[in-house]
Tab-separated table of C-alpha atoms and ligand atoms in Angstrom:
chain	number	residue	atom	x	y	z
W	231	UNK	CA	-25.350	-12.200	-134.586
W	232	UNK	CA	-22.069	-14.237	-135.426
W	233	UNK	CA	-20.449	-10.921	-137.023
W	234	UNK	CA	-16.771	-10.870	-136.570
W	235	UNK	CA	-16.733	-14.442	-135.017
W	236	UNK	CA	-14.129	-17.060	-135.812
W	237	UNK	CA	-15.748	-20.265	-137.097
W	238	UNK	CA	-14.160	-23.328	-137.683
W	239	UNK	CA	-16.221	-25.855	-139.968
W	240	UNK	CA	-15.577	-29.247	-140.289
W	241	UNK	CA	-17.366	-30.699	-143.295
W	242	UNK	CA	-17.069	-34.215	-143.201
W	243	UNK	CA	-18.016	-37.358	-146.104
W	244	UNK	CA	-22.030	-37.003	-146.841
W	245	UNK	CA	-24.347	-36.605	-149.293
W	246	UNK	CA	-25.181	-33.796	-147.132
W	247	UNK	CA	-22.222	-31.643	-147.655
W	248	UNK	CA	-23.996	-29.940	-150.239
W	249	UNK	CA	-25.906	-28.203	-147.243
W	250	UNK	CA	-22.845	-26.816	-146.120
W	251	UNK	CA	-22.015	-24.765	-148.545
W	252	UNK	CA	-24.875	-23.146	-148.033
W	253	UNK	CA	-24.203	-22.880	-144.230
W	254	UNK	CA	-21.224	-21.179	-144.902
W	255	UNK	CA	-22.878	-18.592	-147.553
W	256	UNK	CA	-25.041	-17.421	-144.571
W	257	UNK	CA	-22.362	-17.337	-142.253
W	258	UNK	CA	-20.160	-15.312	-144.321
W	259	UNK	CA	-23.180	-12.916	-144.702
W	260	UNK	CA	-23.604	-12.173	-141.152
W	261	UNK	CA	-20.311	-11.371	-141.158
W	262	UNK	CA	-18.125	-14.847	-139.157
W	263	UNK	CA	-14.840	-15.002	-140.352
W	264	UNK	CA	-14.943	-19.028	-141.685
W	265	UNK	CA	-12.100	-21.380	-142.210
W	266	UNK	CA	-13.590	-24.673	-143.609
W	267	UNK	CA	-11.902	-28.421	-142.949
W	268	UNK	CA	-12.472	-30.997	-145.849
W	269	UNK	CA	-12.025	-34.347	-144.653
W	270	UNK	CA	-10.922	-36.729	-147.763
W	271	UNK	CA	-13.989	-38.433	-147.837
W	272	UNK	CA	-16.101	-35.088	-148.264
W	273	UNK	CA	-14.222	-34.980	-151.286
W	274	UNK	CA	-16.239	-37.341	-152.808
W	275	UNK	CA	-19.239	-35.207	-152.467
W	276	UNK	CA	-18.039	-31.687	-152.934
W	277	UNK	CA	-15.252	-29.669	-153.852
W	278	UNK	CA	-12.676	-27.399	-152.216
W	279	UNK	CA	-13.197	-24.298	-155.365
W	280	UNK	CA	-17.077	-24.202	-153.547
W	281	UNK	CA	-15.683	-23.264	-150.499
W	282	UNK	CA	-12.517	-21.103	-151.324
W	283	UNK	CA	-15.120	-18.792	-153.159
W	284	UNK	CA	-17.537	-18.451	-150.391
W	285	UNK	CA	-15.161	-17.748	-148.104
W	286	UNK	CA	-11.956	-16.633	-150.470
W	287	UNK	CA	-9.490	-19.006	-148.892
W	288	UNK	CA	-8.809	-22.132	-149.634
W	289	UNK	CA	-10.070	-24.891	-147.592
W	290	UNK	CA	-7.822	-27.267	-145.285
W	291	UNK	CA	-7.474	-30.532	-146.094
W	292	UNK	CA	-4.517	-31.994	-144.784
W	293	UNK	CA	-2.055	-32.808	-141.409
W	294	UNK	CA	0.779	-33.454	-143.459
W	295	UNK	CA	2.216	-31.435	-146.464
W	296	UNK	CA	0.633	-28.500	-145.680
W	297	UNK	CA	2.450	-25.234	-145.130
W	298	UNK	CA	2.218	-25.205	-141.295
W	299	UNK	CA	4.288	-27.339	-139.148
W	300	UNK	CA	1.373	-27.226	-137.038
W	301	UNK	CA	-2.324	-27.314	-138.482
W	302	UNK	CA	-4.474	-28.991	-136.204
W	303	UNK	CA	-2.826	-26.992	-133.262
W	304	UNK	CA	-3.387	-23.845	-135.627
W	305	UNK	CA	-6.863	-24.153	-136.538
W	306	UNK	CA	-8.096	-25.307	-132.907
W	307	UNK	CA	-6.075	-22.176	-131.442
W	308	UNK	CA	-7.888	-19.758	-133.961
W	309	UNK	CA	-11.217	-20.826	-134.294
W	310	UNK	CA	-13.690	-19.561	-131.152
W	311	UNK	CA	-16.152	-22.474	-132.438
W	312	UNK	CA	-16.540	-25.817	-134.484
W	313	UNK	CA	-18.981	-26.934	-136.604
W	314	UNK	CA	-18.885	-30.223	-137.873
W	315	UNK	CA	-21.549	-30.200	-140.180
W	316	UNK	CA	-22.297	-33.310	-141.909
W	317	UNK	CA	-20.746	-35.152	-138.932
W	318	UNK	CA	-21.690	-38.716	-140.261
W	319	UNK	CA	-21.376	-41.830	-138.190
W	320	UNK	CA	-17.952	-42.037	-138.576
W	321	UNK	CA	-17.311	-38.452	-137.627
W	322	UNK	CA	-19.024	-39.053	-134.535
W	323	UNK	CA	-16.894	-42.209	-133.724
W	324	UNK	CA	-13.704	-40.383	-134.192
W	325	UNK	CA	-14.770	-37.252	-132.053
W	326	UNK	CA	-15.909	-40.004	-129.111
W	327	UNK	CA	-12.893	-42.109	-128.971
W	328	UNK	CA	-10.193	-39.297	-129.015
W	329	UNK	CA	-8.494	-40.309	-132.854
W	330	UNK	CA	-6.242	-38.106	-134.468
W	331	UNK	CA	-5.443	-39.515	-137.581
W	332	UNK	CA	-6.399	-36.674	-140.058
W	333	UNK	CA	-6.513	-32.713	-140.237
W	334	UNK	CA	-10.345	-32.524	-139.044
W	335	UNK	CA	-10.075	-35.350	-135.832
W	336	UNK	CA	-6.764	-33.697	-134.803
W	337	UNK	CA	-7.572	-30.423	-134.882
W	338	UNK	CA	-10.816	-31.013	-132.694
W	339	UNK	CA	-9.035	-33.327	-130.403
W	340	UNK	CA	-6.237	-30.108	-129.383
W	341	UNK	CA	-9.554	-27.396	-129.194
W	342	UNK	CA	-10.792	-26.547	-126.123
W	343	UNK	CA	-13.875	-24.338	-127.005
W	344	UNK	CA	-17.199	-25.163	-127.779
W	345	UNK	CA	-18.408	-27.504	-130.702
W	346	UNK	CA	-21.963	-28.052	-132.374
W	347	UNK	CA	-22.261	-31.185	-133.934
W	348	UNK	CA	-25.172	-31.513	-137.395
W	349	UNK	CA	-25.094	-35.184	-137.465
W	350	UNK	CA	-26.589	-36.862	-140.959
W	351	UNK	CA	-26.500	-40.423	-141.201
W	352	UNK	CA	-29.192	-43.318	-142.467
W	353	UNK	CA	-31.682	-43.827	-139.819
W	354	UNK	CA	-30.223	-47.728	-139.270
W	355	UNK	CA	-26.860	-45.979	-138.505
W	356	UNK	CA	-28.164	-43.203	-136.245
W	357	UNK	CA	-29.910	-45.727	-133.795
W	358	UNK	CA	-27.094	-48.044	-133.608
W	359	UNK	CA	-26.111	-48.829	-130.218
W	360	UNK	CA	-22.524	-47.776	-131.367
W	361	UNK	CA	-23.701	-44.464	-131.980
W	362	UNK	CA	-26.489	-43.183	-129.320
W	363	UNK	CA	-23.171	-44.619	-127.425
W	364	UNK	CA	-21.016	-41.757	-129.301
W	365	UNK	CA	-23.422	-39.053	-128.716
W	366	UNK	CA	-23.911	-39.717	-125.006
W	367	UNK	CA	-20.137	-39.643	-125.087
W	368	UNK	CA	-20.119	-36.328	-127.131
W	369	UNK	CA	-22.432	-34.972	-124.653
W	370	UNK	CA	-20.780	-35.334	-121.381
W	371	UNK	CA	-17.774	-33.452	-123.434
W	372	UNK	CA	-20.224	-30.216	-123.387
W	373	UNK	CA	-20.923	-30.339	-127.024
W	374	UNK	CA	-23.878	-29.105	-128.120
W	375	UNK	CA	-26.184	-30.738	-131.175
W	376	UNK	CA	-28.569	-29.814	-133.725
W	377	UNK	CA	-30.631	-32.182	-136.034
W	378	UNK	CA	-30.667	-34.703	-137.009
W	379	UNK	CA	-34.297	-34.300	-138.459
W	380	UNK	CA	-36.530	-36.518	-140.067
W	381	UNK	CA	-37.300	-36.419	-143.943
W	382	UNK	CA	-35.960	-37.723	-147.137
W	383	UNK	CA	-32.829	-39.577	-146.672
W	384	UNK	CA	-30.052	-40.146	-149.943
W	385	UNK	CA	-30.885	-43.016	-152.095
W	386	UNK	CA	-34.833	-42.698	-151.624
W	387	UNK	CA	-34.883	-43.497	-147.938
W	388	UNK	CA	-36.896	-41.909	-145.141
W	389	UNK	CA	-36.459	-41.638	-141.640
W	390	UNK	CA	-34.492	-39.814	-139.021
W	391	UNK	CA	-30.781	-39.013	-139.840
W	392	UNK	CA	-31.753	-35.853	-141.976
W	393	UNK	CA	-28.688	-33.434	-141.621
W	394	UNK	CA	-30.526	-29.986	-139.899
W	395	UNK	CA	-31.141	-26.683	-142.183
W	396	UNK	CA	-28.220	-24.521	-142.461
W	397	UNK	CA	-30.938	-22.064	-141.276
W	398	UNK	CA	-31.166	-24.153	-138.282
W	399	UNK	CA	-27.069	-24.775	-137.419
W	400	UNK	CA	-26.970	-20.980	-138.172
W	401	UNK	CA	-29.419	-20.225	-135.527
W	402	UNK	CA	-28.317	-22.651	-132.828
W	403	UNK	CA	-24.534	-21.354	-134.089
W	404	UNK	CA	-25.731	-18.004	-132.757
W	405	UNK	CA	-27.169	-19.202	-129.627
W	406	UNK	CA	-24.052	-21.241	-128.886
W	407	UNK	CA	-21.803	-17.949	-129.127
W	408	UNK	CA	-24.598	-15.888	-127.402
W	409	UNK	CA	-23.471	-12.085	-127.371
W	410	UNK	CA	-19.683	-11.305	-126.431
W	411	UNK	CA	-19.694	-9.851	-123.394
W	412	UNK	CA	-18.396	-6.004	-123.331
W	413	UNK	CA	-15.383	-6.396	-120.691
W	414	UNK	CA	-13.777	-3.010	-121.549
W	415	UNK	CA	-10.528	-2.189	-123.073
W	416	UNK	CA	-7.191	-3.778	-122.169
W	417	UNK	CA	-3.559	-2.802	-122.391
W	418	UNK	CA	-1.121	-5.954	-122.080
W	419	UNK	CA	3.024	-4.818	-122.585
W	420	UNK	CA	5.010	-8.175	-122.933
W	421	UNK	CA	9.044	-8.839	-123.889
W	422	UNK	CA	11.937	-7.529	-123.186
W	423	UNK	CA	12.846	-4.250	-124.964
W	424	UNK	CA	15.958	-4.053	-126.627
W	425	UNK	CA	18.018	-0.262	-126.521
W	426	UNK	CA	20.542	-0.300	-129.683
W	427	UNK	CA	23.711	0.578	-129.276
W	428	UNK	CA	24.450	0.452	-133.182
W	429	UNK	CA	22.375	-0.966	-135.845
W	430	UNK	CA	23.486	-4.354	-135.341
W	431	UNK	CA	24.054	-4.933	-130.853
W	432	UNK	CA	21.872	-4.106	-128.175
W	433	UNK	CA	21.383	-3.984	-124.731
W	434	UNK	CA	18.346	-6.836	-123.809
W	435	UNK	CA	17.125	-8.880	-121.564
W	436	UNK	CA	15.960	-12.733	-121.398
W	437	UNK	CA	12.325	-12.170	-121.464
W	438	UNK	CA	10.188	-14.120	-124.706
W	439	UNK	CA	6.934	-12.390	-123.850
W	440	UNK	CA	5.382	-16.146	-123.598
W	441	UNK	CA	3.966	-14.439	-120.017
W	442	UNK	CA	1.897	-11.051	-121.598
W	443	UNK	CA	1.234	-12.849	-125.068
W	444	UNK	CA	-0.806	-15.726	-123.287
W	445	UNK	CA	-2.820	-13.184	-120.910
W	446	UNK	CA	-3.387	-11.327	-124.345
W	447	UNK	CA	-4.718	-13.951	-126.201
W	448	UNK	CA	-6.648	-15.439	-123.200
W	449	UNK	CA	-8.262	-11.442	-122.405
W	450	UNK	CA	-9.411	-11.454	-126.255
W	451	UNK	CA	-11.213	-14.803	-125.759
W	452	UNK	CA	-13.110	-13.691	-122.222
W	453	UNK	CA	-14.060	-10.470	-124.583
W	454	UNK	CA	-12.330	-7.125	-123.562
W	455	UNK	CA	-11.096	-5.336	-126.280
W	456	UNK	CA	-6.844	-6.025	-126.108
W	457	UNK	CA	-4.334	-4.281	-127.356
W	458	UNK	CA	-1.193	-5.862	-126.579
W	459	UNK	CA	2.192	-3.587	-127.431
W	460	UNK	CA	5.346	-5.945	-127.821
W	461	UNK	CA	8.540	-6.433	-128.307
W	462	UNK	CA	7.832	-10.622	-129.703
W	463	UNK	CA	6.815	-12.118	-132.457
W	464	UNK	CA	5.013	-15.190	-130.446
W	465	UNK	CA	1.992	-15.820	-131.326
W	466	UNK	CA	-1.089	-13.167	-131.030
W	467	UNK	CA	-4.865	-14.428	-131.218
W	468	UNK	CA	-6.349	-12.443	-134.067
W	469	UNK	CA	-9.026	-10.219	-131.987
W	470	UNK	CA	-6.043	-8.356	-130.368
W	471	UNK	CA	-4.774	-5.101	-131.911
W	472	UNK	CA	-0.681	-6.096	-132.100
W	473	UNK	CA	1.651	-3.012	-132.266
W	474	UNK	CA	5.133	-3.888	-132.437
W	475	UNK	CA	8.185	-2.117	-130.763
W	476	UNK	CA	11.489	-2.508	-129.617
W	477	UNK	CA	13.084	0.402	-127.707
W	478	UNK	CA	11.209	1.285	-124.162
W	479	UNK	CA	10.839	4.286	-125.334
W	480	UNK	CA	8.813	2.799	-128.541
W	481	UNK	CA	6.960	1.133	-125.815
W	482	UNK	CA	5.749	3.989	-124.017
W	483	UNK	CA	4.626	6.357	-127.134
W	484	UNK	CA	2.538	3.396	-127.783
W	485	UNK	CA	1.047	3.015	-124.675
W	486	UNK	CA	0.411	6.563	-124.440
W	487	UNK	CA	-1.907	5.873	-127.826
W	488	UNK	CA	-3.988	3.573	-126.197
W	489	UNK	CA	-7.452	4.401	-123.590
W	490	UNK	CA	-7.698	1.558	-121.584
W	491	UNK	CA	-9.994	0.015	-118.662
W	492	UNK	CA	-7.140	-2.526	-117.275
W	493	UNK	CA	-3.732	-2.353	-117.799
W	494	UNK	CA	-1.183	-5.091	-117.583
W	495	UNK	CA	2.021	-4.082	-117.523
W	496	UNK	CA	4.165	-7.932	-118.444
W	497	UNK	CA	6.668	-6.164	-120.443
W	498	UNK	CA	10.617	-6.240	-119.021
W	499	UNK	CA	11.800	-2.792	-119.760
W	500	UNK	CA	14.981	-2.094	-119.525
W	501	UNK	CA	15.682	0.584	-116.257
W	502	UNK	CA	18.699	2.118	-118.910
W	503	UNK	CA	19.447	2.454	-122.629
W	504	UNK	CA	22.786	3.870	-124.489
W	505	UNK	CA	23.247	7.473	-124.382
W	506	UNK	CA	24.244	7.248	-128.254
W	507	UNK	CA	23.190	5.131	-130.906
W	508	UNK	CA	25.596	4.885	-133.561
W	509	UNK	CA	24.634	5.279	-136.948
W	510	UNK	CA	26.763	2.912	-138.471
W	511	UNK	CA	27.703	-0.456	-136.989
W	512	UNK	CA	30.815	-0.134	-134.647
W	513	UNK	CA	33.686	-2.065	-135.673
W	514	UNK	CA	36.447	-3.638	-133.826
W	515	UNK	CA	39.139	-1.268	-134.467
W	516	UNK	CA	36.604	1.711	-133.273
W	517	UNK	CA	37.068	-0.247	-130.239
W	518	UNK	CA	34.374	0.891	-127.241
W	519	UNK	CA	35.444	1.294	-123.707
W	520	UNK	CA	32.226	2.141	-122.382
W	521	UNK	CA	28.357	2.335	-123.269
W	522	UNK	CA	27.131	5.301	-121.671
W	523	UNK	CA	23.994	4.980	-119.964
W	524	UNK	CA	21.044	7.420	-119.796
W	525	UNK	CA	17.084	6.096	-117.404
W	526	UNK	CA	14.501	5.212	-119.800
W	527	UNK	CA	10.998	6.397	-118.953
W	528	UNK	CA	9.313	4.333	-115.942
W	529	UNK	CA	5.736	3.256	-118.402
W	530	UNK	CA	3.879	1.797	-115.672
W	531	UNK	CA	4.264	4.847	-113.795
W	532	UNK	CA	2.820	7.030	-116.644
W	533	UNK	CA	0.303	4.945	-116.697
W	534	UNK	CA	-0.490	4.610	-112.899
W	535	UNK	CA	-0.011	8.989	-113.393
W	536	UNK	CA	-3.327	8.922	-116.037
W	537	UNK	CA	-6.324	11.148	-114.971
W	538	UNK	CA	-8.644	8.397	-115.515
W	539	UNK	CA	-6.153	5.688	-113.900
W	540	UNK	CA	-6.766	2.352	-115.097
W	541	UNK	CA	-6.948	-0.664	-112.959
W	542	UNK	CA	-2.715	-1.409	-113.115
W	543	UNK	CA	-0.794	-4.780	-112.783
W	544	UNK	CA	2.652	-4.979	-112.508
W	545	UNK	CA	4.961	-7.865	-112.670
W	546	UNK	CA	8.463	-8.285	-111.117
W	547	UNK	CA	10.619	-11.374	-111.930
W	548	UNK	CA	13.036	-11.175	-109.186
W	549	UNK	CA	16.024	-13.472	-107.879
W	550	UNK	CA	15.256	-12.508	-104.339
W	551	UNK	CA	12.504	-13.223	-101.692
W	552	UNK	CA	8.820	-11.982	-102.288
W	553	UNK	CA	9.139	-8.806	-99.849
W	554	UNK	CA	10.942	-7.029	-102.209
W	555	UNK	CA	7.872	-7.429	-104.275
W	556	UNK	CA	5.480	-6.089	-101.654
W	557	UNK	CA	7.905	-3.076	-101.172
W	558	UNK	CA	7.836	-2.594	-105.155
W	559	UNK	CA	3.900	-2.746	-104.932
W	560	UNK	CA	3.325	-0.573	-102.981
W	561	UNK	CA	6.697	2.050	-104.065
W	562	UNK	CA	4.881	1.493	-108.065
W	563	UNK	CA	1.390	2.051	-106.467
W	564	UNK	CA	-0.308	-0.658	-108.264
W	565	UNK	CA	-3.971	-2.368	-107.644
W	566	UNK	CA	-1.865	-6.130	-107.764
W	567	UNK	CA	1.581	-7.430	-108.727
W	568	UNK	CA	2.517	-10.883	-110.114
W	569	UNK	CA	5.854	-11.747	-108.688
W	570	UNK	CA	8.126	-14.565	-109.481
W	571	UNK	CA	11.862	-15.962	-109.143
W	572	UNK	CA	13.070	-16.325	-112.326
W	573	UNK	CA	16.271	-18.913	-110.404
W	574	UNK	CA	13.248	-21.507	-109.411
W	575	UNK	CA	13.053	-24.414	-112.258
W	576	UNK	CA	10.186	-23.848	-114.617
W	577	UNK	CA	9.739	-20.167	-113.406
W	578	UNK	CA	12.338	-18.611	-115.765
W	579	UNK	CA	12.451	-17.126	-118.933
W	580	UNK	CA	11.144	-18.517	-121.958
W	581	UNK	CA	9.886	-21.280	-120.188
W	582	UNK	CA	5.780	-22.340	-120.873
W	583	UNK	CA	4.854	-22.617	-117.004
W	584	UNK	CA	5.462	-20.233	-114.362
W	585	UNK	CA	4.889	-20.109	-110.037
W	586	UNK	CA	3.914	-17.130	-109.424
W	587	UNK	CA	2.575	-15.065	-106.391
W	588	UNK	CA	-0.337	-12.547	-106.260
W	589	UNK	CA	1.024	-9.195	-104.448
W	590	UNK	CA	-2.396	-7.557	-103.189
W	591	UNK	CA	-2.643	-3.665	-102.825
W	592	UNK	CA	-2.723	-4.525	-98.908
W	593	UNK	CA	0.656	-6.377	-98.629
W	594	UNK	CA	-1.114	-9.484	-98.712
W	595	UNK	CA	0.487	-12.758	-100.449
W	596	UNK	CA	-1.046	-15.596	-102.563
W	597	UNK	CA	1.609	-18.178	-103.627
W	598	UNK	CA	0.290	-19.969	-106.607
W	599	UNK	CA	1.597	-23.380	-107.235
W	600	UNK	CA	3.879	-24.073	-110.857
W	601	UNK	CA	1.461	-24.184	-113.532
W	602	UNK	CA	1.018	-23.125	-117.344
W	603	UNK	CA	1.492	-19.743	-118.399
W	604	UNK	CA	-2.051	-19.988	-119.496
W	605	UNK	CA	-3.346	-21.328	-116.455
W	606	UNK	CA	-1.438	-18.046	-114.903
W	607	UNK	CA	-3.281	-15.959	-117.449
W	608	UNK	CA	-6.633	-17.092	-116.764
W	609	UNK	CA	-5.805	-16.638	-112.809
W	610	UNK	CA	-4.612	-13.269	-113.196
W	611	UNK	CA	-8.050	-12.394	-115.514
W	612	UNK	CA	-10.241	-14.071	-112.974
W	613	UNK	CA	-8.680	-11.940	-109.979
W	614	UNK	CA	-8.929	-8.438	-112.253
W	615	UNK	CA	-12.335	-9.304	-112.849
W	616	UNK	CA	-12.786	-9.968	-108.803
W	617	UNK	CA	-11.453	-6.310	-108.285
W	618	UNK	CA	-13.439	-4.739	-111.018
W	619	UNK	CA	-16.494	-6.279	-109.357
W	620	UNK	CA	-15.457	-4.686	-106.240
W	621	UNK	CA	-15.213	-1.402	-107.960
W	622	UNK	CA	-17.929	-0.846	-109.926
E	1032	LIG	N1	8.147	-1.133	-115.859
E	1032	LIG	C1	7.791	-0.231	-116.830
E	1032	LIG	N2	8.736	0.623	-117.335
E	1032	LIG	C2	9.982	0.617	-116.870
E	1032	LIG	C3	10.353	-0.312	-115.879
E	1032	LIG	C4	9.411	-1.175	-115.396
E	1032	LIG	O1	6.636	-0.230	-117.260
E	1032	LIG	N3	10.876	1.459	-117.367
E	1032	LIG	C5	7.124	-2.044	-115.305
E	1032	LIG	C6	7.342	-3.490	-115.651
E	1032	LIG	O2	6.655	-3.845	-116.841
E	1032	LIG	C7	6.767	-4.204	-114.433
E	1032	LIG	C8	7.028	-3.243	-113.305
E	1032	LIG	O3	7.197	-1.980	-113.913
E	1032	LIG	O4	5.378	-4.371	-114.528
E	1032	LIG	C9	8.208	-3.579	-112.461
E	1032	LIG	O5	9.344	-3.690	-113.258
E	1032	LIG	P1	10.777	-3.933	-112.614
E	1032	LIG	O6	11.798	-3.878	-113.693
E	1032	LIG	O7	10.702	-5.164	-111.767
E	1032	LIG	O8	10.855	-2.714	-111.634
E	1032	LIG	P2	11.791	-1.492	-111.540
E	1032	LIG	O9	10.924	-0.296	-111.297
E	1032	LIG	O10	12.704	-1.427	-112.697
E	1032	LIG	O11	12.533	-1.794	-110.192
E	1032	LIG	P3	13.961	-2.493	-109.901
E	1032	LIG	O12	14.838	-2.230	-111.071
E	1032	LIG	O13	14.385	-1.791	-108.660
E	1032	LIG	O14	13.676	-3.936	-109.656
């Protein structure tokens, strides 16, 4: 079953691109959400209308001009598989050597996920040097192939280079993705919240949410079920349920929507928000002397409070040494803390990569050297997934 999966396919310039409009009938009918790539050449053979109305968007077709500033990037972040299906000789080449000269080479040159290749080519062309050279190449990347079979070839020939059934890319499709593992559900809080003091100001904080949005997106790709309650409008990987908010106190009647497995608590909340909000924005001549203060609810700790207590992670950017962090483990009573000094270069705010360093339950330290915030997302998963183990 490929029902609610994200497939990217990449039809590129064959005879045998008819095939894939089949392919993408059946995997629109076991429910994948498809995005289709049209290289220029596979223009020749079919036409973007086909695929808009088996999949009711329009096909992508280009890396300049289009609407995004971004498209290869896009596509490769959104799909959770590629098909390239024809892949013709060419195709092939391009994958190999790493080119990046249209929509459908760029976009699978910035992926990271898995890839089945159809290839369809004349049998000469297949058993060129040039091209077992390609595959062998394609294969120590990790991606996987079906076809090419042998049969009737396009201008009467016969021989091996037959593009595969879309019965059979279906199937090995589904094999590929296997079943998504069942990891639970999982809360992620990310941003700084902002407390209004009229319509216009606020009282904020310097945190983007770049942190909780990249262990969201990363937790939807390993499977759990994410719901991710923030105060940014960064990106957010389709699977996750998004609910927006801006006050702490948003925050928390959110959270307290939401069962959960694993929560991870990313979010900066501010400790304080204005007493009084005023209606109308606050001019000049008003003049204000002083914003009165009032404590904002402590969410982590309502969550930490639950009955059926989750598995909790806190984070504490800090300007001080890390023993204030083990003291605020253990005061907040969490099962690990991700601490880091937001004064270090590359550890701030807003800032793609992050040093970080683990706070266990027992007091117990593991610096981390500066890395990407998704490399420090996919730590953090692969250490809740070591306590879970230890759990269960
Ligand atoms: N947190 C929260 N709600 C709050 C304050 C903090 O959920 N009102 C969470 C943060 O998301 C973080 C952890 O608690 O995971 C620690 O936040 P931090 O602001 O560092 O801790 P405080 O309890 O505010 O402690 P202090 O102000 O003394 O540093």
């Amino acid at each position: 079953m490929i029902s609610g999966r994200r497939v990217l396919l990449a039809v590129t310039g064959g005879v045998a691109a008819y095939k894939s409009a089949l392919l993408t009938r059946l995997l629109v009918e076991d429910g994948a959400e498809v995005r289709v790539i049209l290289t220029e050449s596979a223009h020749h053979f079919v036409g973007p209308q086909t695929f808009a109305a088996l999949t009711g968007s329009a096909p992508y077709t280009k890396l300049f001009d289009s609407d995004s500033v971004s498209p290869h990037t896009e596509l490769a972040r959104w799909a959770e598989v590629i098909v390239v299906a024809p892949a013709t000789a060419a195709s092939l080449s391009k994958m190999a050597n790493g080119l990046s000269n249209d929509l459908f080479s760029a976009t699978v040159l910035a992926y990271t996920g898995p890839v089945l290749i159809a290839p369809a080519m004349h049998t000469e062309m297949w058993e060129h040097p040039a091209t077992a050279r390609n595959m062998a190449i394609l294969e120590e990347f990790g991606y996987e192939t079906v076809g090419p079979e042998s049969g009737a070839l396009a201008g009467g020939d016969e021989g091996v280079g037959r593009v595969a059934e879309p019965e059979q890319i279906h199937e090995a499709l589904s094999d590929l993705l296997g079943t998504r593992p069942d990891l639970g559900r999982l809360l992620v809080t990310a941003g700084g919240t902002r407390e209004p003091i009229d319509p216009v100001r606020y009282l904020g904080n310097r945190s983007t949410g770049k942190m909780g949005h990249a262990i969201a997106n990363e937790a939807a790709q390993r499977g759990y079920d994410v719901t991710l309650v923030t105060t940014s409008n960064l990106h957010a990987d389709p699977a996750v349920n998004l609910v927006e908010v801006e006050t702490a106190e948003q925050m928390l009647n959110a959270v307290e929507q939401v069962d959960m497995d694993v929560a991870i608590m990313a979010a900066a909340v501010a400790d304080f928000r204005p007493a009084k909000k005023s209606a109308h924005k606050l001019s000049r001549s008003e003049g204000l002397d002083s914003v009165e203060l009032v404590p904002n609810p402590d969410i982590l700790e309502s969550v930490v409070a639950r009955d059926k207590r989750p598995l909790v992670v806190g984070f504490a950017a800090e300007t001080g040494d890390v023993e204030r962090a083990v003291q605020k483990a253990k005061r907040k009573d969490v099962d690990l803390l991700v601490y880091n000094d937001v004064t270090e270069p590359g550890s701030g705010f807003g800032t793609d990569t992050n040093r970080v360093t683990f706070v266990n339950r027992d007091g117990s330290v593991d610096p981390m050297p500066l890395t990407s915030k998704d490399e420090v997302a996919a730590q953090l998963l692969d250490r809740i997934a070591a306590l879970r183990s230890l759990d269960s």
